[in-house]
Coordinates of N, CA, C and O in Angstrom, one line a residue:
X176 N -15.6 5.3 5.1 CA -14.5 4.7 4.4 C -14.5 3.2 4.6 O -14.7 2.7 5.7
X177 N -14.4 2.5 3.5 CA -14.4 1.0 3.6 C -13.1 0.5 4.1 O -12.0 0.8 3.5
X178 N -13.1 -0.3 5.1 CA -11.9 -0.9 5.7 C -11.8 -2.3 5.2 O -12.4 -3.2 5.7
X179 N -10.9 -2.5 4.3 CA -10.6 -3.8 3.8 C -9.2 -4.2 4.3 O -8.5 -3.4 5.0
X180 N -8.8 -5.4 4.1 CA -7.5 -6.0 4.6 C -6.3 -5.1 4.2 O -5.5 -4.8 5.0
X181 N -6.3 -4.6 2.9 CA -5.2 -3.8 2.4 C -5.2 -2.5 3.2 O -4.1 -2.0 3.5
X182 N -6.3 -1.8 3.4 CA -6.3 -0.6 4.2 C -5.8 -0.7 5.6 O -5.0 0.1 6.1
X183 N -6.1 -1.8 6.2 CA -5.7 -2.1 7.6 C -4.2 -2.3 7.5 O -3.4 -1.8 8.4
X184 N -3.6 -3.1 6.5 CA -2.2 -3.3 6.4 C -1.4 -2.0 6.2 O -0.4 -1.8 6.8
X185 N -1.9 -1.1 5.4 CA -1.3 0.2 5.2 C -1.3 1.0 6.4 O -0.2 1.6 6.8
X186 N -2.4 1.1 7.1 CA -2.5 1.8 8.4 C -1.5 1.2 9.4 O -0.8 2.0 10.1
X187 N -1.4 -0.1 9.5 CA -0.5 -0.7 10.5 C 0.9 -0.4 10.1 O 1.7 0.0 11.0
X188 N 1.3 -0.4 8.9 CA 2.6 -0.1 8.4 C 2.9 1.4 8.7 O 4.0 1.7 9.2
X189 N 2.0 2.2 8.4 CA 2.2 3.7 8.7 C 2.5 3.9 10.2 O 3.4 4.7 10.5
X190 N 1.8 3.2 11.0 CA 2.0 3.4 12.5 C 3.3 2.9 12.9 O 4.0 3.5 13.7
X191 N 3.7 1.7 12.4 CA 5.1 1.2 12.7 C 6.2 2.1 12.3 O 7.1 2.3 13.0
X192 N 6.0 2.7 11.1 CA 7.1 3.6 10.6 C 7.1 4.9 11.4 O 8.2 5.4 11.7
X193 N 5.9 5.4 11.8 CA 5.8 6.6 12.5 C 6.5 6.5 13.9 O 7.2 7.4 14.4
X194 N 6.4 5.3 14.5 CA 7.1 5.0 15.8 C 8.6 5.1 15.6 O 9.3 5.4 16.6
X195 N 9.1 5.0 14.4 CA 10.5 5.1 14.1 C 10.9 6.4 13.5 O 12.0 6.6 13.0
X196 N 10.0 7.3 13.5 CA 10.3 8.7 13.1 C 10.2 8.8 11.5 O 10.7 9.8 11.0
X197 N 9.5 7.9 10.9 CA 9.4 7.9 9.4 C 7.9 8.2 9.1 O 7.0 7.4 9.4
X198 N 7.7 9.3 8.3 CA 6.4 9.5 7.8 C 6.3 9.0 6.4 O 7.1 9.3 5.6
X199 N 5.2 8.3 6.2 CA 5.0 7.6 4.8 C 3.7 8.1 4.3 O 2.6 8.0 5.0
X200 N 3.7 8.5 3.1 CA 2.4 8.9 2.4 C 2.3 8.0 1.1 O 2.9 8.3 0.1
X201 N 1.6 6.9 1.2 CA 1.4 6.1 0.0 C 0.5 6.8 -1.1 O -0.4 7.5 -0.7
X202 N 0.9 6.7 -2.3 CA 0.1 7.3 -3.4 C -0.8 6.2 -4.0 O -0.3 5.2 -4.3
X203 N -2.0 6.6 -4.1 CA -3.0 5.6 -4.7 C -2.7 5.4 -6.2 O -2.4 6.3 -6.9
X204 N -2.7 4.1 -6.5 CA -2.5 3.7 -7.9 C -3.8 3.3 -8.6 O -4.5 2.5 -8.1
X205 N -4.1 4.0 -9.7 CA -5.2 3.7 -10.6 C -4.7 3.8 -12.0 O -3.9 4.7 -12.3
X206 N -5.2 3.0 -12.8 CA -4.8 3.0 -14.2 C -5.4 4.2 -15.0 O -6.5 4.7 -14.6
X207 N -4.7 4.7 -16.0 CA -5.2 5.8 -16.8 C -4.3 7.0 -16.8 O -3.6 7.2 -15.8
X208 N -4.3 7.7 -17.9 CA -3.4 8.9 -18.0 C -3.8 10.0 -17.0 O -2.9 10.6 -16.4
X209 N -5.1 10.3 -16.8 CA -5.4 11.3 -15.8 C -5.0 10.9 -14.4 O -4.4 11.7 -13.7
X210 N -5.2 9.6 -14.0 CA -4.7 9.2 -12.7 C -3.2 9.2 -12.6 O -2.7 9.5 -11.5
X211 N -2.5 8.9 -13.7 CA -1.0 9.0 -13.6 C -0.6 10.5 -13.4 O 0.3 10.7 -12.6
X212 N -1.2 11.4 -14.1 CA -0.8 12.8 -14.0 C -1.2 13.3 -12.5 O -0.4 14.0 -11.9
X213 N -2.3 12.8 -12.1 CA -2.8 13.2 -10.7 C -1.7 12.7 -9.7 O -1.4 13.4 -8.8
X214 N -1.3 11.4 -9.8 CA -0.3 10.8 -8.9 C 1.0 11.6 -9.0 O 1.6 11.8 -7.9
X215 N 1.5 12.0 -10.1 CA 2.7 12.8 -10.2 C 2.5 14.2 -9.5 O 3.4 14.6 -8.7
X216 N 1.4 14.8 -9.7 CA 1.2 16.1 -9.0 C 1.0 16.0 -7.5 O 1.6 16.8 -6.8
X217 N 0.2 15.0 -7.1 CA 0.0 14.8 -5.7 C 1.4 14.4 -5.0 O 1.7 14.9 -3.9
X218 N 2.1 13.6 -5.7 CA 3.5 13.2 -5.2 C 4.4 14.4 -5.0 O 5.0 14.5 -4.0
X219 N 4.4 15.3 -6.0 CA 5.2 16.5 -5.9 C 4.7 17.4 -4.8 O 5.6 17.9 -4.1
X220 N 3.4 17.5 -4.6 CA 2.9 18.3 -3.5 C 3.2 17.7 -2.2 O 3.6 18.5 -1.3
X221 N 3.2 16.4 -2.1 CA 3.6 15.7 -0.8 C 5.1 16.0 -0.5 O 5.4 16.3 0.7
X222 N 5.9 15.9 -1.5 CA 7.4 16.2 -1.3 C 7.5 17.6 -0.7 O 8.3 17.9 0.2
X223 N 6.8 18.6 -1.4 CA 6.9 20.0 -0.9 C 6.4 20.1 0.5 O 6.9 20.9 1.3
X224 N 5.3 19.5 0.8 CA 4.7 19.5 2.1 C 5.7 19.0 3.2 O 5.9 19.7 4.2
X225 N 6.3 17.9 2.9 CA 7.3 17.3 3.9 C 8.5 18.2 3.9 O 9.1 18.3 5.0
X226 N 8.9 18.8 2.8 CA 10.1 19.7 2.8 C 9.8 20.9 3.7 O 10.7 21.3 4.5
X227 N 8.6 21.5 3.7 CA 8.4 22.6 4.6 C 8.1 22.2 6.0 O 8.2 23.0 6.9
X228 N 7.6 21.0 6.2 CA 7.3 20.5 7.5 C 8.5 20.2 8.4 O 8.5 20.4 9.6
X229 N 9.6 19.7 7.7 CA 10.8 19.4 8.4 C 12.0 19.5 7.5 O 11.9 19.5 6.3
X230 N 13.2 19.7 8.1 CA 14.4 19.8 7.3 C 14.7 18.4 6.7 O 14.8 17.4 7.4
X231 N 14.9 18.3 5.4 CA 15.3 17.1 4.7 C 16.7 17.2 4.2 O 17.1 18.1 3.5
X232 N 17.5 16.2 4.7 CA 19.0 16.3 4.3 C 19.2 15.5 3.1 O 20.1 15.8 2.3
X233 N 18.5 14.3 2.9 CA 18.8 13.4 1.8 C 17.5 12.7 1.4 O 16.7 12.3 2.2
X234 N 17.3 12.6 0.1 CA 16.1 11.9 -0.4 C 16.6 10.6 -1.1 O 17.6 10.6 -1.8
X235 N 15.8 9.6 -0.9 CA 16.0 8.3 -1.6 C 15.0 8.2 -2.7 O 13.8 8.1 -2.4
X236 N 15.4 8.2 -4.0 CA 14.5 8.0 -5.1 C 14.7 6.6 -5.6 O 15.6 6.2 -6.3
X237 N 13.6 5.8 -5.4 CA 13.7 4.4 -5.8 C 12.9 4.2 -7.1 O 11.7 4.1 -7.2
X238 N 13.7 4.3 -8.1 CA 13.2 4.2 -9.5 C 12.9 5.5 -10.2 O 12.9 6.5 -9.6
X239 N 12.6 5.3 -11.5 CA 12.4 6.5 -12.4 C 11.2 7.3 -12.1 O 11.2 8.5 -12.1
X240 N 10.1 6.6 -11.7 CA 8.9 7.3 -11.4 C 9.0 8.2 -10.2 O 8.6 9.4 -10.2
X241 N 9.6 7.7 -9.1 CA 9.8 8.6 -8.0 C 10.8 9.7 -8.3 O 10.7 10.8 -7.8
X242 N 11.8 9.4 -9.2 CA 12.7 10.5 -9.7 C 11.9 11.6 -10.4 O 12.2 12.8 -10.2
X243 N 11.0 11.2 -11.3 CA 10.2 12.1 -12.0 C 9.4 13.0 -11.1 O 9.3 14.2 -11.2
X244 N 8.7 12.3 -10.1 CA 7.9 13.1 -9.1 C 8.8 14.1 -8.4 O 8.4 15.2 -8.2
X245 N 10.0 13.7 -8.0 CA 10.9 14.6 -7.3 C 11.3 15.8 -8.2 O 11.3 16.9 -7.8
X246 N 11.6 15.5 -9.5 CA 11.9 16.6 -10.4 C 10.7 17.6 -10.5 O 10.9 18.8 -10.5
X247 N 9.5 17.1 -10.6 CA 8.3 18.0 -10.7 C 8.2 18.8 -9.4 O 7.7 19.9 -9.5
X248 N 8.6 18.3 -8.3 CA 8.5 19.1 -7.0 C 9.4 20.3 -7.0 O 9.2 21.2 -6.2
X249 N 10.4 20.3 -7.9 CA 11.4 21.4 -8.0 C 12.2 21.6 -6.7 O 12.8 22.6 -6.5
X250 N 12.4 20.5 -5.9 CA 13.3 20.6 -4.8 C 14.7 20.4 -5.2 O 14.9 19.8 -6.3
X251 N 15.6 20.8 -4.4 CA 17.0 20.7 -4.8 C 17.9 20.0 -3.7 O 19.1 20.2 -3.6
X252 N 17.2 19.2 -2.9 CA 18.0 18.4 -1.9 C 18.9 17.4 -2.6 O 18.6 17.0 -3.7
X253 N 19.9 17.0 -1.8 CA 20.8 15.9 -2.3 C 19.9 14.6 -2.3 O 19.0 14.4 -1.5
X254 N 20.2 13.7 -3.3 CA 19.4 12.5 -3.4 C 20.3 11.3 -3.9 O 21.3 11.5 -4.6
X255 N 19.9 10.2 -3.4 CA 20.4 8.9 -3.9 C 19.4 8.4 -4.9 O 18.2 8.2 -4.6
X256 N 19.9 8.1 -6.1 CA 19.0 7.5 -7.2 C 19.2 6.0 -7.2 O 20.3 5.5 -7.5
X257 N 18.2 5.3 -6.9 CA 18.2 3.9 -6.8 C 17.5 3.3 -8.0 O 16.3 3.3 -8.2
X258 N 18.3 2.9 -9.0 CA 17.9 2.6 -10.3 C 17.5 1.1 -10.4 O 18.3 0.2 -10.2
X259 N 16.2 0.9 -10.6 CA 15.7 -0.5 -10.7 C 15.7 -1.0 -12.2 O 15.8 -2.2 -12.4
X260 N 15.5 -0.1 -13.1 CA 15.6 -0.4 -14.5 C 15.8 0.9 -15.2 O 15.4 2.0 -14.8
X261 N 16.5 0.9 -16.3 CA 16.8 2.0 -17.1 C 15.6 2.3 -18.1 O 15.0 1.3 -18.6
X262 N 15.3 3.5 -18.3 CA 14.1 3.9 -19.1 C 14.3 3.5 -20.5 O 13.4 3.3 -21.3
X263 N 15.5 3.3 -21.0 CA 15.8 2.9 -22.3 C 15.2 1.5 -22.6 O 14.9 1.1 -23.7
X264 N 15.0 0.7 -21.5 CA 14.5 -0.6 -21.6 C 13.0 -0.6 -22.1 O 12.5 -1.6 -22.5
X265 N 12.3 0.5 -22.0 CA 11.0 0.6 -22.5 C 10.9 0.3 -23.9 O 10.0 -0.4 -24.4
X266 N 11.9 0.8 -24.7 CA 11.9 0.6 -26.1 C 12.4 -0.8 -26.4 O 11.9 -1.5 -27.3
X267 N 13.3 -1.3 -25.6 CA 13.8 -2.7 -25.7 C 12.7 -3.7 -25.6 O 12.7 -4.7 -26.3
X268 N 11.8 -3.4 -24.7 CA 10.7 -4.3 -24.5 C 9.4 -4.0 -25.4 O 8.4 -4.7 -25.2
X269 N 9.5 -3.0 -26.2 CA 8.4 -2.7 -27.1 C 7.3 -1.9 -26.6 O 6.3 -1.7 -27.2
X270 N 7.5 -1.3 -25.4 CA 6.4 -0.4 -24.8 C 6.4 1.0 -25.4 O 5.5 1.7 -25.3
X271 N 7.5 1.3 -26.1 CA 7.6 2.6 -26.9 C 8.6 2.3 -28.0 O 9.1 1.2 -28.1
X272 N 8.9 3.3 -28.8 CA 9.8 3.1 -29.9 C 11.0 4.0 -29.7 O 10.9 5.0 -29.0
X273 N 12.2 3.6 -30.3 CA 13.4 4.4 -30.1 C 13.3 5.8 -30.7 O 14.0 6.7 -30.2
X274 N 12.5 6.0 -31.6 CA 12.4 7.3 -32.2 C 11.2 8.2 -31.7 O 11.0 9.3 -32.2
X275 N 10.5 7.7 -30.7 CA 9.3 8.4 -30.2 C 9.8 9.6 -29.3 O 10.8 9.5 -28.7
X276 N 8.9 10.5 -29.2 CA 9.1 11.7 -28.3 C 9.2 11.2 -26.9 O 10.0 11.7 -26.1
X277 N 8.3 10.3 -26.5 CA 8.2 9.8 -25.1 C 9.6 9.2 -24.7 O 10.1 9.5 -23.7
X278 N 10.1 8.3 -25.6 CA 11.4 7.7 -25.3 C 12.5 8.7 -25.1 O 13.2 8.6 -24.2
X279 N 12.6 9.7 -26.0 CA 13.6 10.7 -25.9 C 13.5 11.5 -24.7 O 14.4 11.9 -24.0
X280 N 12.2 11.9 -24.3 CA 11.9 12.6 -23.1 C 12.4 11.8 -21.9 O 13.0 12.4 -21.0
X281 N 12.0 10.6 -21.8 CA 12.3 9.7 -20.7 C 13.9 9.6 -20.5 O 14.4 9.6 -19.4
X282 N 14.6 9.5 -21.6 CA 16.0 9.4 -21.6 C 16.6 10.7 -21.1 O 17.6 10.7 -20.3
X283 N 16.0 11.8 -21.4 CA 16.5 13.1 -21.0 C 16.3 13.2 -19.5 O 17.2 13.7 -18.7
X284 N 15.1 12.8 -19.0 CA 14.8 12.9 -17.6 C 15.8 12.0 -16.8 O 16.3 12.4 -15.8
X285 N 16.0 10.8 -17.3 CA 17.0 9.9 -16.7 C 18.4 10.4 -16.6 O 19.1 10.3 -15.6
X286 N 18.8 11.1 -17.7 CA 20.1 11.7 -17.7 C 20.2 12.8 -16.6 O 21.2 12.9 -15.9
X287 N 19.2 13.6 -16.5 CA 19.1 14.7 -15.4 C 19.2 14.0 -14.1 O 20.0 14.5 -13.2
X288 N 18.4 13.0 -13.8 CA 18.4 12.3 -12.5 C 19.8 11.7 -12.2 O 20.3 11.8 -11.1
X289 N 20.4 11.1 -13.2 CA 21.7 10.5 -13.0 C 22.8 11.5 -12.7 O 23.6 11.5 -11.8
X290 N 22.9 12.5 -13.6 CA 23.9 13.5 -13.5 C 23.8 14.4 -12.2 O 24.8 14.9 -11.8
X291 N 22.6 14.5 -11.7 CA 22.5 15.4 -10.5 C 22.4 14.6 -9.2 O 22.3 15.2 -8.1
X292 N 22.5 13.3 -9.3 CA 22.5 12.4 -8.1 C 23.7 12.6 -7.2 O 24.8 12.8 -7.7
X293 N 23.6 12.5 -5.9 CA 24.7 12.5 -5.0 C 25.3 11.1 -4.9 O 26.5 11.0 -4.5
X294 N 24.6 10.1 -5.3 CA 25.0 8.8 -5.3 C 24.0 7.9 -6.0 O 22.8 8.3 -6.2
X295 N 24.4 6.8 -6.5 CA 23.5 5.9 -7.3 C 23.7 4.5 -6.8 O 24.8 4.0 -6.4
X296 N 22.5 3.8 -6.7 CA 22.5 2.3 -6.4 C 21.9 1.6 -7.7 O 20.9 2.1 -8.2
X297 N 22.6 0.6 -8.1 CA 22.1 -0.2 -9.2 C 22.0 -1.7 -8.8 O 22.6 -2.1 -7.8
X298 N 21.4 -2.5 -9.6 CA 21.1 -3.9 -9.2 C 22.2 -4.9 -9.7 O 22.2 -6.0 -9.3
X299 N 23.0 -4.4 -10.7 CA 24.0 -5.4 -11.2 C 25.3 -4.6 -11.7 O 25.2 -3.4 -11.9
X300 N 26.3 -5.3 -11.9 CA 27.6 -4.8 -12.3 C 27.5 -4.1 -13.7 O 28.1 -3.1 -14.0
X301 N 26.6 -4.7 -14.6 CA 26.5 -4.1 -15.9 C 25.9 -2.7 -15.9 O 26.2 -1.8 -16.7
X302 N 25.0 -2.5 -14.9 CA 24.4 -1.2 -14.8 C 25.4 -0.2 -14.3 O 25.4 1.0 -14.7
X303 N 26.3 -0.6 -13.4 CA 27.3 0.3 -12.9 C 28.3 0.7 -14.0 O 28.6 1.8 -14.2
X304 N 28.7 -0.3 -14.8 CA 29.6 -0.1 -15.9 C 28.9 0.9 -17.0 O 29.6 1.8 -17.5
X305 N 27.6 0.7 -17.2 CA 26.9 1.5 -18.2 C 26.9 3.0 -17.7 O 27.2 3.9 -18.5
X306 N 26.6 3.2 -16.4 CA 26.6 4.5 -15.9 C 28.0 5.2 -16.0 O 28.1 6.3 -16.4
X307 N 29.0 4.5 -15.5 CA 30.3 5.0 -15.5 C 30.7 5.4 -17.0 O 31.3 6.5 -17.2
X308 N 30.4 4.6 -17.9 CA 30.8 4.8 -19.3 C 29.9 5.9 -20.0 O 30.5 6.8 -20.6
X309 N 28.6 5.8 -19.8 CA 27.7 6.6 -20.6 C 27.6 8.0 -20.0 O 27.3 9.0 -20.7
X310 N 27.8 8.1 -18.7 CA 27.6 9.4 -18.0 C 28.8 10.0 -17.3 O 28.8 11.1 -16.8
X311 N 29.9 9.2 -17.4 CA 31.1 9.7 -16.7 C 30.9 10.1 -15.3 O 31.3 11.1 -14.8
X312 N 30.1 9.3 -14.6 CA 29.6 9.5 -13.2 C 30.8 9.2 -12.3 O 31.3 8.1 -12.2
X313 N 31.2 10.2 -11.5 CA 32.3 10.1 -10.6 C 32.0 10.1 -9.1 O 32.8 10.0 -8.2
X314 N 30.7 10.1 -8.8 CA 30.2 10.1 -7.4 C 30.0 8.7 -7.0 O 30.2 7.7 -7.8
X315 N 29.7 8.4 -5.7 CA 29.5 7.0 -5.2 C 28.5 6.3 -6.1 O 27.4 6.8 -6.4
X316 N 28.8 5.1 -6.5 CA 28.0 4.2 -7.3 C 28.1 2.8 -6.8 O 29.2 2.2 -6.9
X317 N 27.1 2.3 -6.2 CA 27.1 0.9 -5.6 C 26.2 0.0 -6.3 O 25.1 0.3 -6.8
X318 N 26.6 -1.3 -6.3 CA 25.8 -2.4 -6.8 C 25.2 -3.1 -5.6 O 26.0 -3.5 -4.7
X319 N 23.9 -3.3 -5.5 CA 23.2 -4.1 -4.5 C 22.4 -5.1 -5.2 O 21.3 -4.9 -5.7
X320 N 23.0 -6.3 -5.4 CA 22.3 -7.3 -6.2 C 21.1 -7.8 -5.4 O 21.1 -7.9 -4.2
X321 N 20.0 -8.1 -6.2 CA 18.8 -8.5 -5.5 C 18.4 -9.9 -5.9 O 17.4 -10.4 -5.4
X322 N 19.1 -10.6 -6.7 CA 18.7 -12.0 -7.1 C 19.3 -13.0 -6.1 O 20.3 -12.7 -5.4
X323 N 18.7 -14.1 -6.1 CA 19.1 -15.2 -5.2 C 20.4 -15.9 -5.8 O 20.4 -16.2 -6.9
X324 N 21.3 -16.2 -4.9 CA 22.5 -16.9 -5.3 C 22.2 -18.4 -5.1 O 22.2 -19.0 -4.0
X325 N 21.8 -19.0 -6.2 CA 21.3 -20.4 -6.2 C 22.4 -21.4 -5.9 O 22.2 -22.6 -5.5
X326 N 23.7 -21.0 -5.9 CA 24.8 -21.9 -5.6 C 24.8 -22.2 -4.1 O 25.4 -23.1 -3.7
X327 N 24.1 -21.4 -3.3 CA 24.0 -21.7 -1.8 C 22.9 -22.7 -1.5 O 22.7 -23.0 -0.3
X328 N 22.1 -23.1 -2.5 CA 21.0 -24.0 -2.2 C 21.1 -25.3 -3.0 O 21.6 -25.3 -4.1
X329 N 20.6 -26.4 -2.4 CA 20.6 -27.6 -3.1 C 19.2 -27.8 -3.7 O 18.2 -27.5 -3.1
X330 N 19.2 -28.1 -5.0 CA 17.9 -28.4 -5.7 C 17.6 -29.8 -5.6 O 18.4 -30.7 -6.0
X331 N 16.5 -30.1 -4.9 CA 16.1 -31.5 -4.8 C 15.0 -31.8 -5.9 O 14.1 -31.0 -6.0
X332 N 15.3 -32.8 -6.6 CA 14.4 -33.2 -7.7 C 13.5 -34.4 -7.3 O 14.0 -35.3 -6.6
X333 N 12.3 -34.4 -7.7 CA 11.5 -35.5 -7.5 C 11.9 -36.6 -8.4 O 12.5 -36.3 -9.5
X334 N 11.7 -37.8 -8.1 CA 12.2 -38.9 -8.9 C 11.7 -38.9 -10.3 O 10.5 -38.5 -10.5
X335 N 12.5 -39.1 -11.3 CA 12.2 -39.1 -12.7 C 11.6 -37.8 -13.2 O 10.9 -37.8 -14.2
X336 N 11.9 -36.7 -12.5 CA 11.3 -35.4 -13.0 C 12.4 -34.6 -13.5 O 13.4 -34.4 -12.9
X337 N 12.2 -34.1 -14.7 CA 13.2 -33.2 -15.3 C 12.8 -31.8 -15.3 O 13.5 -30.9 -15.7
X338 N 11.6 -31.5 -14.7 CA 11.2 -30.1 -14.6 C 11.6 -29.4 -13.3 O 11.7 -30.1 -12.3
X339 N 11.9 -28.2 -13.4 CA 12.2 -27.4 -12.2 C 11.2 -26.2 -12.2 O 11.1 -25.5 -13.2
X340 N 10.4 -26.1 -11.2 CA 9.4 -25.0 -11.1 C 10.1 -23.8 -10.4 O 10.7 -24.0 -9.4
X341 N 9.9 -22.7 -11.0 CA 10.5 -21.4 -10.5 C 9.4 -20.5 -10.1 O 8.4 -20.3 -10.8
X342 N 9.5 -19.8 -9.0 CA 8.6 -18.8 -8.6 C 9.3 -17.4 -8.8 O 10.4 -17.2 -8.3
X343 N 8.6 -16.5 -9.5 CA 9.2 -15.2 -9.8 C 8.3 -14.2 -9.1 O 7.1 -14.1 -9.4
X344 N 8.9 -13.5 -8.1 CA 8.1 -12.5 -7.4 C 8.6 -11.1 -7.9 O 9.8 -10.8 -7.8
X345 N 7.7 -10.4 -8.5 CA 8.1 -9.2 -9.1 C 7.3 -9.0 -10.4 O 6.6 -9.8 -10.8
X346 N 7.4 -7.8 -11.0 CA 6.7 -7.5 -12.2 C 7.4 -7.9 -13.5 O 8.5 -7.4 -13.6
X347 N 6.8 -8.6 -14.3 CA 7.4 -8.9 -15.6 C 7.1 -7.8 -16.6 O 7.6 -7.7 -17.7
X348 N 6.2 -6.9 -16.2 CA 5.8 -5.8 -17.0 C 6.8 -4.6 -17.0 O 6.9 -3.9 -18.0
X349 N 7.6 -4.5 -16.0 CA 8.6 -3.4 -15.9 C 9.7 -3.9 -15.1 O 9.6 -4.3 -13.9
X350 N 10.9 -4.1 -15.6 CA 11.2 -3.7 -16.9 C 10.4 -4.5 -17.9 O 10.1 -5.7 -17.6
X351 N 10.1 -3.9 -19.0 CA 9.2 -4.6 -20.0 C 9.8 -5.7 -20.8 O 9.9 -5.5 -22.0
X352 N 10.3 -6.7 -20.2 CA 10.8 -7.8 -20.9 C 9.8 -8.6 -21.6 O 8.6 -8.7 -21.1
X353 N 10.1 -9.1 -22.7 CA 9.1 -10.0 -23.5 C 9.3 -11.4 -23.0 O 10.2 -12.1 -23.5
X354 N 8.5 -11.8 -22.0 CA 8.7 -13.1 -21.5 C 7.6 -14.0 -22.1 O 6.4 -13.7 -22.1
X355 N 8.1 -15.1 -22.7 CA 7.1 -16.1 -23.3 C 7.0 -17.3 -22.4 O 7.9 -17.7 -21.7
X356 N 5.8 -17.8 -22.4 CA 5.6 -19.1 -21.6 C 6.5 -20.2 -22.1 O 6.6 -20.4 -23.3
X357 N 7.1 -20.9 -21.3 CA 8.0 -22.0 -21.6 C 7.1 -23.3 -21.9 O 6.1 -23.5 -21.5

């Protein structure tokens, strides 16, 4: 096996987590439909393996893909659904269309995940309001904002410069916003 920097980092993190009683099984990411299907099935198999290996009281599903993997596993444990983006945003960003089978299927999966969650975490107040209104969700629903509060920082400008450079850490591909170069 080829040991590159990334492999060593993953192994180091796995060891640190294991010392704290956390078993972590990273799923390999490769592009392509076959690889995506493989990742879903391997993920579901891993969930079932961990389920039979030890008693699981609560599952944390961070995002729709992990939710889909969990549904495929056919487990019925309580879970917290941590919504990073709504799947309806795929059509908003042009990655699918509103009338496509894929879009309708993803919305149905999202509805199942939301309605069966023991609790939900969203990133902003509008997501909380959307869930309360659209799904009549009565269980715990919390907002954990992840953006920086720039009111806490002073912006220092270089003399005679009207530009502000911004660093964005995260994927602009999902949610699939149409970001144009400024």
